[in-house]
């Protein structure tokens, strides 16, 4: 009997020592987990992943030095950590800037609460999208190289002065004529904002992503590069193969068809936004009906 009393007394002391979890603690856990997930996801796709492996090795060495009281190594590490942080910021400045730009473009409340069936609006009507798709198809048949940047929320004002201002309505004939061989405007990128062609022959930043295929030339790397720094969609027509590619979010999908391009460019331009629990409930009801049938 005394043994049971001692056990329950010990168990009661243990449970009293367990801290109570409040709502703010849950919020902090969610926020920290989200930031860590985004950080790891970003690091895995950049050169910083190799650096983090090196940092891990240094942490192991520091742990061993502390355990065995290796004072010389501890002194060296403690005096170089400040310089290492500054060097990290300088060396990986492009990656850090890209990560902060990506973080700033996200709408966390909308992503968590609302659900969208299509990408965010490109601010173009159905006719403008059709004109672009028709022009791209024609240039694909004749293997005419083209690079068309379609803006979304982030405006590409910094890249307009690198080309020639046009400010014309989007038409397939004009797009084909701009990218025609041996014409003054065929070299460089075209920027489309809303329903107008803003500029042509614009210079875009090249991507330094080493994982891109070696088959991709300067035009495709420029498409990926601008999609890394802005939330735009970039249509590319290969001059060698005539294949149509679409770059967005730092990724490129090669050899796409008309239907895929029309859908991604928001051909219907009708965003379906809804409360995600309600959408989940509707999806379950549809699955139940299919199973009953």
Tab-separated table of C-alpha atoms in Angstrom:
chain	number	residue	atom	x	y	z
A	1	UNK	CA	0.000	0.000	0.000
A	2	UNK	CA	2.851	2.332	0.835
A	3	UNK	CA	4.454	1.530	-2.523
A	4	UNK	CA	1.309	2.646	-4.372
A	5	UNK	CA	1.144	5.828	-2.294
A	6	UNK	CA	4.784	6.577	-3.027
A	7	UNK	CA	4.213	5.984	-6.751
A	8	UNK	CA	1.179	8.290	-6.944
A	9	UNK	CA	3.016	10.888	-4.881
A	10	UNK	CA	5.974	10.741	-7.276
A	11	UNK	CA	3.677	10.859	-10.302
A	12	UNK	CA	1.842	13.840	-8.850
A	13	UNK	CA	5.100	15.712	-8.368
A	14	UNK	CA	6.087	15.011	-11.958
A	15	UNK	CA	2.774	16.254	-13.349
A	16	UNK	CA	2.989	19.410	-11.260
A	17	UNK	CA	6.374	20.171	-12.812
A	18	UNK	CA	5.010	19.932	-16.374
A	19	UNK	CA	4.469	23.494	-17.622
A	20	UNK	CA	1.030	24.428	-18.866
A	21	UNK	CA	0.727	25.210	-22.578
A	22	UNK	CA	-1.116	28.416	-23.378
A	23	UNK	CA	-2.452	29.729	-26.661
A	24	UNK	CA	0.523	32.064	-27.129
A	25	UNK	CA	2.867	29.073	-26.755
A	26	UNK	CA	1.051	27.231	-29.538
A	27	UNK	CA	1.249	30.329	-31.747
A	28	UNK	CA	4.990	30.629	-31.089
A	29	UNK	CA	5.542	26.959	-31.927
A	30	UNK	CA	3.639	27.307	-35.200
A	31	UNK	CA	5.523	30.470	-36.173
A	32	UNK	CA	8.948	28.990	-35.360
A	33	UNK	CA	8.125	25.769	-37.206
A	34	UNK	CA	6.937	27.721	-40.261
A	35	UNK	CA	10.064	29.908	-40.336
A	36	UNK	CA	12.337	26.876	-39.944
A	37	UNK	CA	10.498	25.027	-42.711
A	38	UNK	CA	10.775	27.976	-45.106
A	39	UNK	CA	14.453	28.435	-44.203
A	40	UNK	CA	15.305	24.786	-44.838
A	41	UNK	CA	13.252	24.758	-48.042
A	42	UNK	CA	15.082	27.851	-49.300
A	43	UNK	CA	18.539	26.658	-48.231
A	44	UNK	CA	18.186	23.271	-49.990
A	45	UNK	CA	17.882	25.008	-53.347
A	46	UNK	CA	20.812	27.417	-53.012
A	47	UNK	CA	24.561	27.459	-52.567
A	48	UNK	CA	23.991	28.151	-48.867
A	49	UNK	CA	23.248	24.426	-48.341
A	50	UNK	CA	26.952	23.632	-48.784
A	51	UNK	CA	27.794	26.402	-46.346
A	52	UNK	CA	25.426	25.009	-43.752
A	53	UNK	CA	27.182	21.671	-43.985
A	54	UNK	CA	30.441	23.442	-43.200
A	55	UNK	CA	28.800	25.273	-40.284
A	56	UNK	CA	27.618	21.936	-38.912
A	57	UNK	CA	31.189	20.599	-39.009
A	58	UNK	CA	32.415	23.707	-37.161
A	59	UNK	CA	29.710	23.224	-34.508
A	60	UNK	CA	30.842	19.635	-34.007
A	61	UNK	CA	34.442	20.806	-33.609
A	62	UNK	CA	33.341	23.522	-31.167
A	63	UNK	CA	31.388	20.975	-29.110
A	64	UNK	CA	34.402	18.672	-28.906
A	65	UNK	CA	36.638	21.612	-27.948
A	66	UNK	CA	34.275	22.632	-25.132
A	67	UNK	CA	33.990	19.075	-23.800
A	68	UNK	CA	37.750	18.495	-23.722
A	69	UNK	CA	38.537	22.134	-22.803
A	70	UNK	CA	40.673	22.821	-25.861
A	71	UNK	CA	41.173	26.500	-25.041
A	72	UNK	CA	43.106	27.433	-28.179
A	73	UNK	CA	40.379	26.178	-30.513
A	74	UNK	CA	37.704	27.830	-28.361
A	75	UNK	CA	39.580	31.150	-28.522
A	76	UNK	CA	39.952	30.937	-32.322
A	77	UNK	CA	36.272	30.121	-32.855
A	78	UNK	CA	35.035	32.820	-30.467
A	79	UNK	CA	37.137	35.501	-32.179
A	80	UNK	CA	36.200	34.565	-35.747
A	81	UNK	CA	32.443	34.128	-35.373
A	82	UNK	CA	31.690	37.844	-35.869
A	83	UNK	CA	33.827	37.983	-39.010
A	84	UNK	CA	32.140	34.793	-40.259
A	85	UNK	CA	28.678	36.321	-39.957
A	86	UNK	CA	29.733	39.394	-41.954
A	87	UNK	CA	31.372	37.191	-44.585
A	88	UNK	CA	28.181	35.117	-44.842
A	89	UNK	CA	26.090	38.238	-45.488
A	90	UNK	CA	28.493	39.446	-48.181
A	91	UNK	CA	29.026	36.133	-50.002
A	92	UNK	CA	25.378	35.070	-50.018
A	93	UNK	CA	23.842	38.510	-50.534
A	94	UNK	CA	22.038	37.475	-53.786
A	95	UNK	CA	20.494	34.399	-52.134
A	96	UNK	CA	19.416	36.372	-49.053
A	97	UNK	CA	17.875	39.094	-51.200
A	98	UNK	CA	16.003	36.505	-53.249
A	99	UNK	CA	14.708	34.820	-50.095
A	100	UNK	CA	13.481	38.121	-48.615
A	101	UNK	CA	11.811	39.067	-51.907
A	102	UNK	CA	10.050	35.698	-52.010
A	103	UNK	CA	8.967	36.136	-48.390
A	104	UNK	CA	7.628	39.612	-49.087
A	105	UNK	CA	5.533	38.427	-52.050
A	106	UNK	CA	3.670	35.841	-50.012
A	107	UNK	CA	0.218	36.585	-48.668
A	108	UNK	CA	0.199	34.376	-45.590
A	109	UNK	CA	-3.332	35.167	-44.411
A	110	UNK	CA	-4.811	34.493	-47.837
A	111	UNK	CA	-2.796	31.295	-48.245
A	112	UNK	CA	-3.910	29.982	-44.857
A	113	UNK	CA	-7.581	30.973	-44.950
A	114	UNK	CA	-8.538	31.183	-48.610
A	115	UNK	CA	-7.989	28.778	-51.454
A	116	UNK	CA	-7.600	29.643	-55.118
A	117	UNK	CA	-8.177	27.387	-58.086
A	118	UNK	CA	-5.955	29.511	-60.318
A	119	UNK	CA	-2.836	31.598	-60.018
A	120	UNK	CA	-3.149	35.199	-58.922
A	121	UNK	CA	-4.552	37.373	-61.667
A	122	UNK	CA	-2.209	38.623	-64.352
A	123	UNK	CA	-4.457	41.663	-64.876
A	124	UNK	CA	-5.037	40.633	-68.493
A	125	UNK	CA	-8.298	39.922	-70.219
A	126	UNK	CA	-9.054	36.779	-72.174
A	127	UNK	CA	-8.357	38.399	-75.547
A	128	UNK	CA	-4.819	39.471	-74.589
A	129	UNK	CA	-3.970	35.987	-73.363
A	130	UNK	CA	-5.270	34.466	-76.591
A	131	UNK	CA	-3.201	36.897	-78.659
A	132	UNK	CA	-0.045	35.893	-76.799
A	133	UNK	CA	-0.772	32.176	-77.160
A	134	UNK	CA	-1.525	32.517	-80.888
A	135	UNK	CA	1.706	34.456	-81.460
A	136	UNK	CA	3.742	31.938	-79.473
A	137	UNK	CA	2.290	29.038	-81.477
A	138	UNK	CA	3.125	30.708	-84.782
A	139	UNK	CA	6.685	31.503	-83.664
A	140	UNK	CA	7.077	27.926	-82.450
A	141	UNK	CA	6.240	26.598	-85.919
A	142	UNK	CA	8.837	28.834	-87.592
A	143	UNK	CA	11.407	28.400	-84.766
A	144	UNK	CA	11.468	32.111	-84.051
A	145	UNK	CA	13.120	32.784	-80.713
A	146	UNK	CA	10.995	34.814	-78.304
A	147	UNK	CA	11.052	35.933	-74.676
A	148	UNK	CA	7.813	37.371	-73.284
A	149	UNK	CA	7.548	38.530	-69.654
A	150	UNK	CA	4.009	38.885	-68.303
A	151	UNK	CA	3.827	40.941	-65.117
A	152	UNK	CA	1.767	40.060	-62.069
A	153	UNK	CA	1.943	42.040	-58.822
A	154	UNK	CA	5.625	43.070	-58.918
A	155	UNK	CA	6.205	45.744	-61.557
A	156	UNK	CA	9.349	45.559	-63.667
A	157	UNK	CA	10.030	49.280	-63.812
A	158	UNK	CA	13.789	48.752	-63.389
A	159	UNK	CA	14.022	46.714	-66.584
A	160	UNK	CA	11.962	48.935	-68.882
A	161	UNK	CA	14.754	51.495	-69.493
A	162	UNK	CA	17.050	48.715	-70.721
A	163	UNK	CA	14.851	48.315	-73.802
A	164	UNK	CA	12.692	50.397	-76.129
A	165	UNK	CA	9.359	51.699	-74.882
A	166	UNK	CA	6.455	50.595	-77.096
A	167	UNK	CA	3.211	51.019	-75.091
A	168	UNK	CA	0.943	49.226	-77.573
A	169	UNK	CA	-2.070	46.946	-77.387
A	170	UNK	CA	-1.266	43.241	-77.200
A	171	UNK	CA	-1.806	41.661	-80.626
A	172	UNK	CA	-0.381	38.489	-82.123
A	173	UNK	CA	0.727	40.298	-85.288
A	174	UNK	CA	2.731	42.853	-83.334
A	175	UNK	CA	4.382	40.197	-81.159
A	176	UNK	CA	5.377	38.128	-84.206
A	177	UNK	CA	6.732	41.209	-85.961
A	178	UNK	CA	8.799	42.242	-82.922
A	179	UNK	CA	10.555	38.875	-82.662
A	180	UNK	CA	11.014	38.431	-86.417
A	181	UNK	CA	14.609	37.654	-87.419
A	182	UNK	CA	16.873	40.551	-88.425
A	183	UNK	CA	14.536	43.213	-87.036
A	184	UNK	CA	15.726	45.910	-84.596
A	185	UNK	CA	13.489	44.664	-81.757
A	186	UNK	CA	13.893	40.901	-82.012
A	187	UNK	CA	16.780	40.596	-79.550
A	188	UNK	CA	15.904	40.783	-75.850
A	189	UNK	CA	12.712	40.441	-73.827
A	190	UNK	CA	9.246	41.870	-74.224
A	191	UNK	CA	7.434	43.100	-71.103
A	192	UNK	CA	3.640	42.884	-70.994
A	193	UNK	CA	1.709	44.803	-68.325
A	194	UNK	CA	-2.071	44.524	-68.058
A	195	UNK	CA	-3.242	44.477	-71.695
A	196	UNK	CA	-0.364	46.410	-73.235
A	197	UNK	CA	3.128	45.701	-74.506
A	198	UNK	CA	5.241	48.060	-72.424
A	199	UNK	CA	8.720	47.575	-73.889
A	200	UNK	CA	10.867	45.285	-76.025
A	201	UNK	CA	14.580	44.409	-76.329
A	202	UNK	CA	14.854	44.539	-72.536
A	203	UNK	CA	17.821	42.985	-70.734
A	204	UNK	CA	17.008	40.552	-67.944
A	205	UNK	CA	19.186	39.088	-65.172
A	206	UNK	CA	20.545	35.615	-65.869
A	207	UNK	CA	19.920	32.867	-63.355
A	208	UNK	CA	22.957	31.446	-61.572
A	209	UNK	CA	21.112	28.234	-60.706
A	210	UNK	CA	23.653	25.487	-61.409
A	211	UNK	CA	20.962	22.791	-61.473
A	212	UNK	CA	19.497	24.078	-64.738
A	213	UNK	CA	20.021	21.888	-67.771
A	214	UNK	CA	23.099	22.648	-69.841
A	215	UNK	CA	20.859	22.537	-72.901
A	216	UNK	CA	19.266	25.830	-71.871
A	217	UNK	CA	20.739	28.902	-73.494
A	218	UNK	CA	20.869	32.556	-72.522
A	219	UNK	CA	17.217	33.177	-73.383
A	220	UNK	CA	15.981	30.443	-71.047
A	221	UNK	CA	18.371	31.431	-68.263
A	222	UNK	CA	17.136	35.005	-68.524
A	223	UNK	CA	13.555	33.735	-68.208
A	224	UNK	CA	14.400	31.811	-65.050
A	225	UNK	CA	16.439	34.736	-63.724
A	226	UNK	CA	13.626	37.286	-63.951
A	227	UNK	CA	11.145	34.799	-62.481
A	228	UNK	CA	13.452	34.456	-59.466
A	229	UNK	CA	13.313	38.168	-58.625
A	230	UNK	CA	9.684	38.867	-59.568
A	231	UNK	CA	6.352	37.031	-59.479
A	232	UNK	CA	6.009	37.149	-63.257
A	233	UNK	CA	5.372	34.474	-65.859
A	234	UNK	CA	7.828	34.186	-68.721
A	235	UNK	CA	7.073	32.493	-72.030
A	236	UNK	CA	10.067	31.315	-74.042
A	237	UNK	CA	10.222	30.015	-77.599
A	238	UNK	CA	13.398	28.148	-78.446
A	239	UNK	CA	15.147	29.234	-81.612
A	240	UNK	CA	16.795	25.821	-82.018
A	241	UNK	CA	13.879	23.446	-81.381
A	242	UNK	CA	10.792	25.655	-81.465
A	243	UNK	CA	9.707	24.262	-78.076
A	244	UNK	CA	7.611	26.504	-75.847
A	245	UNK	CA	8.671	26.844	-72.205
A	246	UNK	CA	7.142	28.618	-69.233
A	247	UNK	CA	9.211	29.987	-66.335
A	248	UNK	CA	7.762	31.059	-62.996
A	249	UNK	CA	9.009	31.146	-59.441
A	250	UNK	CA	12.563	30.257	-60.467
A	251	UNK	CA	11.429	27.066	-62.226
A	252	UNK	CA	11.002	26.349	-65.912
A	253	UNK	CA	8.706	23.834	-67.599
A	254	UNK	CA	9.779	22.930	-71.110
A	255	UNK	CA	7.815	21.874	-74.179
A	256	UNK	CA	4.348	22.925	-72.984
A	257	UNK	CA	1.252	22.831	-75.180
A	258	UNK	CA	-1.374	25.430	-75.976
A	259	UNK	CA	-3.881	24.288	-73.350
A	260	UNK	CA	-1.301	24.317	-70.568
A	261	UNK	CA	-0.052	27.764	-71.553
A	262	UNK	CA	-3.578	29.149	-71.796
A	263	UNK	CA	-4.473	27.791	-68.365
A	264	UNK	CA	-1.310	29.071	-66.678
A	265	UNK	CA	-1.605	32.521	-68.159
A	266	UNK	CA	-5.113	32.720	-66.716
A	267	UNK	CA	-7.087	32.395	-69.930
A	268	UNK	CA	-10.437	32.467	-68.132
A	269	UNK	CA	-9.142	34.996	-65.578
A	270	UNK	CA	-11.801	33.880	-63.145
A	271	UNK	CA	-10.299	33.200	-59.763
A	272	UNK	CA	-12.338	30.951	-57.559
A	273	UNK	CA	-11.606	31.927	-53.976
A	274	UNK	CA	-13.172	30.167	-51.046
A	275	UNK	CA	-12.836	29.293	-47.407
A	276	UNK	CA	-10.619	26.220	-47.380
A	277	UNK	CA	-12.544	24.170	-44.753
A	278	UNK	CA	-15.714	24.607	-46.811
A	279	UNK	CA	-13.873	23.530	-49.969
A	280	UNK	CA	-12.505	20.477	-48.143
A	281	UNK	CA	-16.007	19.562	-46.978
A	282	UNK	CA	-17.374	19.888	-50.523
A	283	UNK	CA	-14.561	17.712	-51.847
A	284	UNK	CA	-15.381	14.980	-49.365
A	285	UNK	CA	-19.053	15.051	-50.365
A	286	UNK	CA	-18.117	14.683	-54.029
A	287	UNK	CA	-15.885	11.713	-53.224
A	288	UNK	CA	-18.677	10.089	-51.217
A	289	UNK	CA	-21.053	10.465	-54.160
A	290	UNK	CA	-18.544	8.888	-56.533
A	291	UNK	CA	-18.042	5.972	-54.184
A	292	UNK	CA	-21.809	5.429	-53.892
A	293	UNK	CA	-22.173	5.398	-57.655
